[in-house]
mmCIF file of C-alpha atoms and ligand atoms in Angstrom:
data_model
loop_
_atom_site.group_PDB
_atom_site.id
_atom_site.type_symbol
_atom_site.label_atom_id
_atom_site.label_comp_id
_atom_site.label_asym_id
_atom_site.label_seq_id
_atom_site.Cartn_x
_atom_site.Cartn_y
_atom_site.Cartn_z
ATOM 1 C CA MET A 255 76.093 -20.260 105.458
ATOM 2 C CA THR A 256 74.733 -16.712 105.830
ATOM 3 C CA GLU A 257 70.876 -16.308 104.362
ATOM 4 C CA ALA A 258 70.007 -13.817 101.881
ATOM 5 C CA PRO A 259 68.335 -10.805 103.765
ATOM 6 C CA ASN A 260 64.546 -11.375 103.535
ATOM 7 C CA PRO A 261 63.440 -7.856 101.683
ATOM 8 C CA ALA A 262 60.010 -8.000 103.795
ATOM 9 C CA ARG A 263 62.261 -8.272 106.826
ATOM 10 C CA MET A 264 64.504 -5.480 105.892
ATOM 11 C CA THR A 265 64.405 -2.290 108.567
ATOM 12 C CA PRO A 266 63.264 0.484 106.027
ATOM 13 C CA ASP A 267 64.549 3.929 105.972
ATOM 14 C CA PRO A 268 62.684 5.753 108.993
ATOM 15 C CA THR A 269 63.014 8.962 107.498
ATOM 16 C CA ALA A 270 61.662 7.821 103.869
ATOM 17 C CA GLY A 271 58.143 7.807 105.114
ATOM 18 C CA LEU A 272 57.668 3.825 104.428
ATOM 19 C CA GLU A 273 58.297 4.362 100.689
ATOM 20 C CA GLY A 274 58.340 1.197 99.132
ATOM 21 C CA VAL A 275 57.368 -0.924 102.408
ATOM 22 C CA VAL A 276 54.821 -3.364 101.466
ATOM 23 C CA ALA A 277 52.634 -3.827 104.881
ATOM 24 C CA ALA A 278 49.687 -5.588 103.478
ATOM 25 C CA THR A 279 48.153 -7.854 100.933
ATOM 26 C CA THR A 280 44.507 -6.762 99.511
ATOM 27 C CA ARG A 281 42.439 -8.084 96.548
ATOM 28 C CA LEU A 282 40.565 -4.758 96.400
ATOM 29 C CA SER A 283 43.399 -2.044 94.327
ATOM 30 C CA HIS A 284 46.708 -1.918 92.748
ATOM 31 C CA VAL A 285 48.452 1.046 91.982
ATOM 32 C CA ASP A 286 50.853 0.375 89.184
ATOM 33 C CA GLY A 287 52.794 3.676 89.329
ATOM 34 C CA GLN A 288 55.592 2.892 86.608
ATOM 35 C CA ASN A 289 52.989 2.715 83.673
ATOM 36 C CA GLY A 290 50.009 4.960 85.338
ATOM 37 C CA VAL A 291 47.640 1.796 85.669
ATOM 38 C CA LEU A 292 44.532 1.632 88.545
ATOM 39 C CA ILE A 293 43.532 -1.605 88.867
ATOM 40 C CA LEU A 294 40.572 -1.887 91.144
ATOM 41 C CA ARG A 295 39.311 -5.514 91.609
ATOM 42 C CA GLY A 296 40.674 -6.832 88.300
ATOM 43 C CA LYS A 297 39.582 -4.003 86.314
ATOM 44 C CA ARG A 298 40.792 -0.912 85.291
ATOM 45 C CA LEU A 299 39.857 2.245 86.433
ATOM 46 C CA GLU A 300 39.305 3.298 82.811
ATOM 47 C CA ASP A 301 36.739 0.526 82.256
ATOM 48 C CA LEU A 302 34.897 1.393 85.120
ATOM 49 C CA ALA A 303 34.459 5.439 85.536
ATOM 50 C CA GLY A 304 31.823 6.543 83.119
ATOM 51 C CA THR A 305 30.298 3.699 82.552
ATOM 52 C CA ILE A 306 29.086 2.127 86.019
ATOM 53 C CA SER A 307 26.998 3.794 89.025
ATOM 54 C CA PHE A 308 29.079 4.713 92.360
ATOM 55 C CA GLU A 309 26.435 1.872 93.870
ATOM 56 C CA GLY A 310 27.941 -0.490 91.112
ATOM 57 C CA ALA A 311 31.367 -0.186 91.528
ATOM 58 C CA VAL A 312 31.273 -0.306 95.300
ATOM 59 C CA ARG A 313 29.435 -3.620 94.647
ATOM 60 C CA HIS A 314 32.809 -5.031 92.544
ATOM 61 C CA LEU A 315 34.894 -3.452 95.401
ATOM 62 C CA TRP A 316 33.293 -5.401 97.991
ATOM 63 C CA GLN A 317 32.286 -8.151 96.385
ATOM 64 C CA ASP A 318 34.681 -10.791 98.114
ATOM 65 C CA LEU A 319 33.904 -9.275 101.549
ATOM 66 C CA GLU A 320 30.612 -10.502 101.531
ATOM 67 C CA ILE A 321 29.101 -7.361 103.032
ATOM 68 C CA ALA A 322 25.693 -7.736 104.332
ATOM 69 C CA GLY A 323 23.489 -5.435 102.169
ATOM 70 C CA SER A 324 25.856 -4.633 99.650
ATOM 71 C CA ASP A 325 23.630 -6.909 96.953
ATOM 72 C CA SER A 326 20.796 -4.556 97.377
ATOM 73 C CA LEU A 327 22.455 -1.057 96.487
ATOM 74 C CA PRO A 328 21.518 1.230 95.989
ATOM 75 C CA ALA A 329 18.417 0.745 98.071
ATOM 76 C CA GLY A 330 21.032 -0.339 100.756
ATOM 77 C CA PHE A 331 22.445 3.438 100.866
ATOM 78 C CA GLY A 332 19.356 5.042 100.590
ATOM 79 C CA GLN A 333 18.242 3.152 104.036
ATOM 80 C CA ALA A 334 21.331 4.101 105.268
ATOM 81 C CA ARG A 335 20.920 7.942 104.633
ATOM 82 C CA ILE A 336 17.661 8.418 105.970
ATOM 83 C CA ALA A 337 19.060 6.782 109.431
ATOM 84 C CA ALA A 338 21.979 9.147 109.190
ATOM 85 C CA PHE A 339 19.583 11.948 109.247
ATOM 86 C CA GLN A 340 18.654 11.237 112.948
ATOM 87 C CA VAL A 341 22.213 12.708 114.004
ATOM 88 C CA VAL A 342 21.423 15.727 112.181
ATOM 89 C CA PRO A 343 20.494 17.580 114.892
ATOM 90 C CA LEU A 344 23.964 17.732 116.711
ATOM 91 C CA LEU A 345 25.306 18.303 113.359
ATOM 92 C CA GLU A 346 23.277 21.913 113.655
ATOM 93 C CA GLN A 347 24.237 22.221 117.550
ATOM 94 C CA ALA A 348 27.600 21.996 116.936
ATOM 95 C CA PRO A 349 29.929 25.074 117.591
ATOM 96 C CA PRO A 350 29.708 27.552 114.732
ATOM 97 C CA GLY A 351 33.771 27.318 113.831
ATOM 98 C CA LEU A 352 33.154 23.523 112.862
ATOM 99 C CA SER A 353 34.507 23.046 109.292
ATOM 100 C CA VAL A 354 32.125 20.885 107.207
ATOM 101 C CA PHE A 355 34.658 18.076 107.720
ATOM 102 C CA GLU A 356 34.477 18.369 111.354
ATOM 103 C CA ARG A 357 30.837 18.085 111.502
ATOM 104 C CA MET A 358 31.132 15.237 108.856
ATOM 105 C CA GLN A 359 33.560 13.648 111.576
ATOM 106 C CA LEU A 360 31.211 14.196 114.565
ATOM 107 C CA GLY A 361 28.272 12.847 112.903
ATOM 108 C CA LEU A 362 30.033 9.562 111.855
ATOM 109 C CA ALA A 363 30.802 9.574 115.605
ATOM 110 C CA ALA A 364 27.319 9.770 117.077
ATOM 111 C CA LEU A 365 26.206 6.938 114.276
ATOM 112 C CA PRO A 366 25.262 3.831 116.389
ATOM 113 C CA GLU A 367 28.149 0.905 117.368
ATOM 114 C CA THR A 368 28.910 -0.201 113.506
ATOM 115 C CA ASN A 369 30.376 -3.912 114.358
ATOM 116 C CA ARG A 370 28.084 -5.769 112.363
ATOM 117 C CA PRO A 371 28.228 -7.172 109.367
ATOM 118 C CA GLY A 372 26.567 -4.544 106.896
ATOM 119 C CA ASP A 373 27.885 -1.892 108.581
ATOM 120 C CA ALA A 374 29.947 -0.478 105.932
ATOM 121 C CA ALA A 375 27.127 -0.037 103.997
ATOM 122 C CA THR A 376 25.559 2.135 107.168
ATOM 123 C CA ILE A 377 29.164 4.120 107.039
ATOM 124 C CA THR A 378 29.273 4.934 103.150
ATOM 125 C CA GLY A 379 25.532 5.917 102.994
ATOM 126 C CA ALA A 380 25.927 7.910 105.886
ATOM 127 C CA LEU A 381 28.512 10.327 104.753
ATOM 128 C CA PRO A 382 27.028 11.994 102.106
ATOM 129 C CA VAL A 383 23.839 13.257 104.105
ATOM 130 C CA LEU A 384 26.126 14.043 106.740
ATOM 131 C CA LEU A 385 28.108 15.883 104.409
ATOM 132 C CA ALA A 386 24.930 17.774 102.725
ATOM 133 C CA ALA A 387 23.854 19.003 106.136
ATOM 134 C CA ALA A 388 26.678 19.951 107.559
ATOM 135 C CA HIS A 389 27.128 22.172 105.022
ATOM 136 C CA ARG A 390 23.814 23.609 105.312
ATOM 137 C CA CYS A 391 24.376 23.378 109.120
ATOM 138 C CA ALA A 392 27.899 25.648 108.786
ATOM 139 C CA ALA A 393 26.172 28.053 106.328
ATOM 140 C CA GLY A 394 23.183 28.935 108.438
ATOM 141 C CA LEU A 395 20.433 26.700 106.098
ATOM 142 C CA PRO A 396 18.159 24.122 107.648
ATOM 143 C CA PRO A 397 19.318 20.707 106.644
ATOM 144 C CA LEU A 398 17.300 18.576 103.885
ATOM 145 C CA ALA A 399 16.143 14.851 104.699
ATOM 146 C CA PRO A 400 17.493 12.212 102.121
ATOM 147 C CA ASP A 401 15.436 10.993 99.787
ATOM 148 C CA SER A 402 15.883 7.391 99.658
ATOM 149 C CA THR A 403 14.837 6.583 95.919
ATOM 150 C CA LEU A 404 17.369 8.593 94.630
ATOM 151 C CA ASP A 405 21.296 7.135 93.907
ATOM 152 C CA THR A 406 24.761 8.432 95.747
ATOM 153 C CA ALA A 407 25.686 10.723 92.984
ATOM 154 C CA THR A 408 21.894 12.533 92.844
ATOM 155 C CA ASP A 409 20.962 12.960 95.974
ATOM 156 C CA PRO A 410 23.699 14.511 98.359
ATOM 157 C CA LEU A 411 23.439 17.438 95.241
ATOM 158 C CA ARG A 412 19.910 17.910 95.866
ATOM 159 C CA MET A 413 20.367 17.887 99.798
ATOM 160 C CA LEU A 414 22.996 20.739 99.247
ATOM 161 C CA THR A 415 21.229 22.856 97.178
ATOM 162 C CA GLY A 416 17.250 21.912 97.792
ATOM 163 C CA VAL A 417 17.298 21.448 93.882
ATOM 164 C CA ARG A 418 17.313 18.485 91.490
ATOM 165 C CA PRO A 419 20.931 18.359 89.912
ATOM 166 C CA PRO A 420 20.728 18.372 86.040
ATOM 167 C CA GLN A 421 22.027 14.671 84.491
ATOM 168 C CA SER A 422 25.378 15.877 83.348
ATOM 169 C CA HIS A 423 26.273 17.100 86.848
ATOM 170 C CA VAL A 424 24.796 13.891 88.298
ATOM 171 C CA GLU A 425 27.453 12.065 85.652
ATOM 172 C CA ALA A 426 30.411 14.094 86.581
ATOM 173 C CA LEU A 427 29.653 13.456 90.493
ATOM 174 C CA ASN A 428 29.252 9.652 89.643
ATOM 175 C CA ARG A 429 32.500 9.700 87.610
ATOM 176 C CA TYR A 430 34.191 11.432 90.485
ATOM 177 C CA LEU A 431 33.039 9.079 93.186
ATOM 178 C CA VAL A 432 33.765 5.709 90.967
ATOM 179 C CA THR A 433 37.131 7.366 90.235
ATOM 180 C CA ILE A 434 38.336 8.033 93.969
ATOM 181 C CA LEU A 435 36.598 4.860 95.737
ATOM 182 C CA ASP A 436 39.884 2.884 96.442
ATOM 183 C CA HIS A 437 43.482 3.553 95.760
ATOM 184 C CA GLY A 438 45.947 0.951 97.103
ATOM 185 C CA LEU A 439 47.626 1.321 100.481
ATOM 186 C CA ASN A 440 47.710 5.676 100.276
ATOM 187 C CA ALA A 441 48.143 7.343 103.872
ATOM 188 C CA SER A 442 44.285 7.433 105.012
ATOM 189 C CA THR A 443 43.365 4.012 103.792
ATOM 190 C CA PHE A 444 46.912 2.755 105.689
ATOM 191 C CA THR A 445 45.499 4.432 108.638
ATOM 192 C CA ALA A 446 42.091 2.954 108.567
ATOM 193 C CA ARG A 447 44.041 -0.655 108.402
ATOM 194 C CA VAL A 448 45.939 0.489 111.311
ATOM 195 C CA ILE A 449 42.891 1.138 113.641
ATOM 196 C CA ALA A 450 40.722 -1.919 112.250
ATOM 197 C CA SER A 451 43.783 -3.914 112.972
ATOM 198 C CA THR A 452 42.908 -3.540 116.745
ATOM 199 C CA GLN A 453 39.583 -4.854 115.925
ATOM 200 C CA ALA A 454 38.016 -1.260 117.014
ATOM 201 C CA ASP A 455 34.642 -0.522 115.565
ATOM 202 C CA LEU A 456 34.415 0.027 111.942
ATOM 203 C CA LYS A 457 33.677 3.989 112.408
ATOM 204 C CA GLN A 458 36.860 4.397 114.034
ATOM 205 C CA ALA A 459 38.672 3.385 111.171
ATOM 206 C CA VAL A 460 36.762 5.585 108.909
ATOM 207 C CA LEU A 461 37.141 8.699 111.323
ATOM 208 C CA GLY A 462 40.932 8.169 111.972
ATOM 209 C CA ALA A 463 41.162 8.015 107.689
ATOM 210 C CA MET A 464 39.215 11.451 107.263
ATOM 211 C CA GLY A 465 41.652 13.046 109.585
ATOM 212 C CA ALA A 466 44.843 11.207 107.524
ATOM 213 C CA LEU A 467 43.222 12.212 104.680
ATOM 214 C CA SER A 468 42.554 15.931 105.320
ATOM 215 C CA GLY A 469 46.092 17.048 105.069
ATOM 216 C CA PRO A 470 47.270 18.785 101.762
ATOM 217 C CA LEU A 471 49.714 16.601 100.682
ATOM 218 C CA HIS A 472 46.885 14.128 100.875
ATOM 219 C CA GLY A 473 42.820 14.703 100.032
ATOM 220 C CA GLY A 474 43.232 18.413 101.361
ATOM 221 C CA ALA A 475 45.040 19.425 97.907
ATOM 222 C CA PRO A 476 41.879 20.157 95.674
ATOM 223 C CA GLY A 477 40.649 23.682 97.647
ATOM 224 C CA PRO A 478 44.090 24.653 97.470
ATOM 225 C CA VAL A 479 44.307 23.689 93.603
ATOM 226 C CA LEU A 480 41.625 26.213 93.050
ATOM 227 C CA ASP A 481 43.304 28.878 95.297
ATOM 228 C CA MET A 482 45.799 28.310 92.760
ATOM 229 C CA ILE A 483 44.083 28.525 89.331
ATOM 230 C CA ASP A 484 42.461 31.685 91.011
ATOM 231 C CA ALA A 485 45.300 33.167 91.871
ATOM 232 C CA ILE A 486 46.803 32.814 88.763
ATOM 233 C CA GLY A 487 43.795 34.014 87.125
ATOM 234 C CA HIS A 488 44.599 34.628 83.622
ATOM 235 C CA PRO A 489 46.712 31.946 81.147
ATOM 236 C CA ASP A 490 49.514 34.495 80.721
ATOM 237 C CA ASN A 491 50.458 35.014 84.208
ATOM 238 C CA ALA A 492 50.838 31.332 84.776
ATOM 239 C CA THR A 493 54.485 31.032 84.060
ATOM 240 C CA GLY A 494 55.514 33.619 86.443
ATOM 241 C CA TRP A 495 53.345 32.957 89.054
ATOM 242 C CA ILE A 496 54.696 29.112 89.101
ATOM 243 C CA GLY A 497 58.245 30.126 88.657
ATOM 244 C CA GLY A 498 57.639 32.585 92.001
ATOM 245 C CA ALA A 499 56.185 29.641 94.035
ATOM 246 C CA LEU A 500 59.080 26.877 92.823
ATOM 247 C CA ALA A 501 61.429 29.661 93.589
ATOM 248 C CA ARG A 502 59.812 30.153 97.245
ATOM 249 C CA LYS A 503 60.381 26.331 97.763
ATOM 250 C CA GLU A 504 56.537 25.835 96.981
ATOM 251 C CA ARG A 505 55.041 22.615 96.583
ATOM 252 C CA LEU A 506 52.479 22.876 93.352
ATOM 253 C CA MET A 507 49.279 21.565 94.672
ATOM 254 C CA GLY A 508 47.959 19.175 92.281
ATOM 255 C CA PHE A 509 51.369 17.624 91.130
ATOM 256 C CA GLY A 510 53.431 14.662 92.159
ATOM 257 C CA HIS A 511 52.804 11.640 93.863
ATOM 258 C CA ARG A 512 54.726 8.522 95.871
ATOM 259 C CA ILE A 513 53.712 6.347 93.752
ATOM 260 C CA TYR A 514 52.895 7.638 90.128
ATOM 261 C CA ARG A 515 56.493 8.327 88.164
ATOM 262 C CA THR A 516 54.039 9.048 85.528
ATOM 263 C CA ARG A 517 50.590 10.707 85.024
ATOM 264 C CA ASP A 518 47.911 9.619 87.100
ATOM 265 C CA PRO A 519 45.464 8.104 85.221
ATOM 266 C CA ARG A 520 42.839 9.190 87.569
ATOM 267 C CA ALA A 521 43.575 12.897 85.700
ATOM 268 C CA ASP A 522 43.117 11.785 82.906
ATOM 269 C CA VAL A 523 40.032 9.921 83.726
ATOM 270 C CA LEU A 524 38.379 13.348 85.407
ATOM 271 C CA LYS A 525 39.604 15.452 82.460
ATOM 272 C CA ALA A 526 37.625 13.469 80.515
ATOM 273 C CA GLY A 527 34.812 13.908 82.346
ATOM 274 C CA LEU A 528 34.910 17.277 82.073
ATOM 275 C CA LYS A 529 34.849 17.120 77.995
ATOM 276 C CA THR A 530 31.908 14.927 78.559
ATOM 277 C CA LEU A 531 30.437 18.156 80.862
ATOM 278 C CA GLY A 532 30.831 20.121 77.735
ATOM 279 C CA ALA A 533 32.399 22.613 80.228
ATOM 280 C CA ASP A 534 34.751 24.594 77.815
ATOM 281 C CA ASN A 535 34.458 27.635 80.446
ATOM 282 C CA PRO A 536 37.172 29.961 80.809
ATOM 283 C CA LYS A 537 38.205 28.292 84.251
ATOM 284 C CA VAL A 538 38.612 24.863 82.545
ATOM 285 C CA GLN A 539 41.017 26.558 79.521
ATOM 286 C CA LEU A 540 42.853 28.304 81.974
ATOM 287 C CA ALA A 541 43.754 25.011 84.205
ATOM 288 C CA GLU A 542 44.947 23.511 81.187
ATOM 289 C CA ARG A 543 46.798 26.578 80.490
ATOM 290 C CA ILE A 544 48.594 26.441 84.134
ATOM 291 C CA GLU A 545 49.066 22.675 84.048
ATOM 292 C CA THR A 546 51.120 23.001 80.882
ATOM 293 C CA ALA A 547 53.067 25.465 82.270
ATOM 294 C CA ALA A 548 53.447 23.533 85.598
ATOM 295 C CA LEU A 549 54.653 20.140 84.186
ATOM 296 C CA ALA A 550 57.119 22.340 82.111
ATOM 297 C CA ALA A 551 58.416 24.139 85.332
ATOM 298 C CA LEU A 552 58.510 20.981 87.342
ATOM 299 C CA ARG A 553 60.832 19.497 84.413
ATOM 300 C CA THR A 554 63.029 22.170 84.732
ATOM 301 C CA ALA A 555 63.257 22.788 88.728
ATOM 302 C CA LYS A 556 63.264 18.760 89.019
ATOM 303 C CA PRO A 557 64.778 16.779 86.282
ATOM 304 C CA ASP A 558 65.591 13.978 88.106
ATOM 305 C CA ARG A 559 62.017 13.614 89.703
ATOM 306 C CA PRO A 560 58.965 12.877 87.345
ATOM 307 C CA LEU A 561 56.465 15.088 88.723
ATOM 308 C CA GLU A 562 53.171 14.664 86.905
ATOM 309 C CA THR A 563 49.681 15.700 87.302
ATOM 310 C CA ASN A 564 47.748 14.018 90.198
ATOM 311 C CA VAL A 565 44.051 13.163 90.761
ATOM 312 C CA GLU A 566 43.230 16.708 92.767
ATOM 313 C CA PHE A 567 44.186 18.932 89.758
ATOM 314 C CA TYR A 568 41.509 17.778 87.929
ATOM 315 C CA THR A 569 39.344 16.866 90.782
ATOM 316 C CA ALA A 570 39.422 21.074 91.903
ATOM 317 C CA VAL A 571 38.355 21.627 88.115
ATOM 318 C CA LEU A 572 35.470 19.276 87.630
ATOM 319 C CA LEU A 573 33.844 19.825 91.122
ATOM 320 C CA ASP A 574 33.914 23.479 90.373
ATOM 321 C CA ALA A 575 32.423 23.242 86.928
ATOM 322 C CA ILE A 576 29.245 21.511 88.560
ATOM 323 C CA GLY A 577 29.027 24.308 91.158
ATOM 324 C CA ILE A 578 30.459 22.306 94.163
ATOM 325 C CA ASP A 579 32.154 24.884 96.284
ATOM 326 C CA ARG A 580 35.804 24.426 96.924
ATOM 327 C CA SER A 581 35.205 24.034 101.022
ATOM 328 C CA LEU A 582 33.334 20.499 99.983
ATOM 329 C CA PHE A 583 36.193 19.047 97.606
ATOM 330 C CA THR A 584 37.931 17.330 100.969
ATOM 331 C CA PRO A 585 34.578 15.703 102.279
ATOM 332 C CA LEU A 586 33.367 14.437 99.278
ATOM 333 C CA PHE A 587 36.677 13.034 98.560
ATOM 334 C CA ALA A 588 36.073 11.311 102.645
ATOM 335 C CA ALA A 589 32.545 10.577 100.985
ATOM 336 C CA GLY A 590 33.379 8.266 98.274
ATOM 337 C CA ARG A 591 36.713 6.764 99.687
ATOM 338 C CA THR A 592 34.958 5.930 102.545
ATOM 339 C CA ALA A 593 33.448 2.264 100.874
ATOM 340 C CA GLY A 594 37.347 1.795 100.085
ATOM 341 C CA TRP A 595 38.361 2.627 103.287
ATOM 342 C CA CYS A 596 35.805 0.048 105.123
ATOM 343 C CA ALA A 597 36.539 -2.478 102.783
ATOM 344 C CA HIS A 598 40.101 -2.249 103.741
ATOM 345 C CA ALA A 599 39.278 -2.091 107.404
ATOM 346 C CA LEU A 600 36.965 -5.439 106.687
ATOM 347 C CA GLU A 601 39.879 -7.162 104.843
ATOM 348 C CA GLN A 602 42.700 -6.295 107.898
ATOM 349 C CA GLN A 603 40.208 -7.638 110.268
ATOM 350 C CA ARG A 604 39.747 -10.732 108.481
ATOM 351 C CA THR A 605 43.815 -11.283 109.013
ATOM 352 C CA GLY A 606 43.339 -10.905 112.907
ATOM 353 C CA LYS A 607 46.532 -9.106 112.725
ATOM 354 C CA LEU A 608 47.413 -6.321 115.102
ATOM 355 C CA ILE A 609 49.752 -3.711 112.738
ATOM 356 C CA ARG A 610 52.402 -2.802 115.196
ATOM 357 C CA PRO A 611 55.770 -1.888 113.663
ATOM 358 C CA SER A 612 58.976 -0.695 115.694
ATOM 359 C CA SER A 613 60.748 2.642 116.036
ATOM 360 C CA ARG A 614 64.616 3.431 116.006
ATOM 361 C CA TYR A 615 65.303 4.902 119.389
ATOM 362 C CA VAL A 616 67.889 7.937 119.070
ATOM 363 C CA GLY A 617 67.016 9.792 122.489
ATOM 364 C CA PRO A 618 69.365 10.081 125.248
ATOM 365 C CA PRO A 619 70.524 6.621 126.827
ATOM 366 C CA ALA A 620 69.135 5.624 130.351
ATOM 367 C CA ALA A 621 70.379 7.450 133.309
HETATM 368 N N1 ACO B 720 55.565 20.632 93.694
HETATM 369 C C1 ACO B 720 56.698 21.096 93.543
HETATM 370 N N2 ACO B 720 57.670 20.445 93.992
HETATM 371 C C2 ACO B 720 57.470 19.074 94.668
HETATM 372 C C3 ACO B 720 56.064 18.531 94.241
HETATM 373 C C4 ACO B 720 55.173 19.613 94.447
HETATM 374 N N3 ACO B 720 53.742 19.504 93.812
HETATM 375 N N4 ACO B 720 55.706 17.189 94.926
HETATM 376 C C5 ACO B 720 57.416 16.963 95.149
HETATM 377 N N5 ACO B 720 58.280 17.813 95.167
HETATM 378 C C6 ACO B 720 59.478 17.925 95.370
HETATM 379 C C7 ACO B 720 59.950 17.694 96.729
HETATM 380 O O1 ACO B 720 59.770 19.062 97.206
HETATM 381 C C8 ACO B 720 60.837 17.369 96.722
HETATM 382 O O2 ACO B 720 62.421 17.909 96.563
HETATM 383 P P1 ACO B 720 63.800 17.688 97.144
HETATM 384 O O3 ACO B 720 63.827 16.504 96.896
HETATM 385 O O4 ACO B 720 64.538 18.833 96.754
HETATM 386 O O5 ACO B 720 63.458 18.056 98.509
HETATM 387 C C9 ACO B 720 61.046 15.923 95.905
HETATM 388 O O6 ACO B 720 59.839 16.364 94.816
HETATM 389 C C10 ACO B 720 60.513 14.630 96.575
HETATM 390 O O7 ACO B 720 59.399 15.074 97.182
HETATM 391 P P2 ACO B 720 58.953 14.233 98.570
HETATM 392 O O8 ACO B 720 58.077 15.169 99.158
HETATM 393 O O9 ACO B 720 60.145 13.317 98.982
HETATM 394 O O10 ACO B 720 58.002 13.176 97.483
HETATM 395 P P3 ACO B 720 56.915 12.140 98.137
HETATM 396 O O11 ACO B 720 56.545 11.085 97.235
HETATM 397 O O12 ACO B 720 56.763 12.125 99.390
HETATM 398 O O13 ACO B 720 55.482 13.202 97.657
HETATM 399 C C11 ACO B 720 53.324 14.471 97.374
HETATM 400 C C12 ACO B 720 54.143 13.262 97.110
HETATM 401 C C13 ACO B 720 53.209 14.688 99.147
HETATM 402 C C14 ACO B 720 52.158 14.169 96.820
HETATM 403 C C15 ACO B 720 54.046 15.752 96.477
HETATM 404 O O14 ACO B 720 54.225 15.233 95.337
HETATM 405 C C16 ACO B 720 53.321 16.664 97.100
HETATM 406 O O15 ACO B 720 53.467 17.423 98.408
HETATM 407 N N6 ACO B 720 52.346 17.140 96.191
HETATM 408 C C17 ACO B 720 51.531 18.293 96.151
HETATM 409 C C18 ACO B 720 50.227 18.041 96.920
HETATM 410 C C19 ACO B 720 49.447 17.374 96.340
HETATM 411 O O16 ACO B 720 49.283 17.760 94.959
HETATM 412 N N7 ACO B 720 49.033 16.218 97.282
HETATM 413 C C20 ACO B 720 47.723 15.073 96.287
HETATM 414 C C21 ACO B 720 48.416 13.949 96.441
HETATM 415 S S1 ACO B 720 47.367 12.655 95.433
HETATM 416 C C22 ACO B 720 46.159 12.018 96.841
HETATM 417 O O17 ACO B 720 46.956 12.051 97.835
HETATM 418 C C23 ACO B 720 45.091 11.870 96.480
#
């Protein structure tokens, strides 16, 4: 008798980008793409973002992993920021052409070994200080030392500008960091898990995940979203500009998703953050008009493929509204998502199993 095929063992279409393939089990987060729901370790995103500090959300996510020091956040992140400032001179000496993102990777690589319990906090705490220092170095400004008494949403804003940020900006950044904390087995998290499965050092998993995040189809999208909003410039131009882009077969940044077949819930959480920020500036109104025009155009252009607003559209609008330069959008994404990457890396390492799929050879036969 022939056995029914085991779906978990069936060979996926190798050209389909692993779509629909289940490659890990996790207690960390679940993306329900049909219903537009994101669950972070048993809680819906909407019940966390806007109500909990970033540190509280990280504690919640890390709870089952028994990461040393996670009970003492935010103090642990504050200490990690102080420790990370030791590597900042290296960022100052970096070649001038290096981007903020690359300087952050340089600083992360220079941290001492990160294979002890608790190093998830060391790395997650380090990224914001590397980001602020990298930005100031790239701008030819002296880096500012961290203040370990401040929290993760406050201190990076202060280190970027030298001024204590307004509370409304802190709350908006906190909302953003909680919103992007973790998101199932996306491309960068998968990368982190693959690296961790080799039992490599934790910072190597984060470095690799950063590389995967940086592309425009993933975490590199919000800068181009703002470029698009600026290029459109006025609501009356939206339909024509978008129609032209789609006619040229270009992708509209900030729309579409591999998993969501409906609206990305993170887009609404960030849009709600704009309301609490009182951001009724013309750029926000322009963005809303562009979103409406883009969704209408995508429905016409791709009637069989639901293409809705994703997290990156309102990431760009929210971060711009609190004065963050577009060159820092992807670095900030990495800084917040690091907590999720570390959690997935540790979860993967605990399985003790190397991730090693196969490829289908289509090259010439051996001569
Ligand atoms: N604009 C126009 N067309 C689109 C878009 C878009 N934003 N997204 C998908 N499509 C079209 C594709 O051109 C393709 O059309 P075709 O079948 O005629 O060739 C079809 O929809 C399916 O696209 P795929 O790339 O196969 O779908 P996939 O699930 O792999 O894509 C992705 C997901 C990469 C996010 C895509 O929607 C995209 O490129 N969006 C724009 C970039 C972006 O916003 N990235 C951020 C994603 S959120 C995040 O990673 C945090």
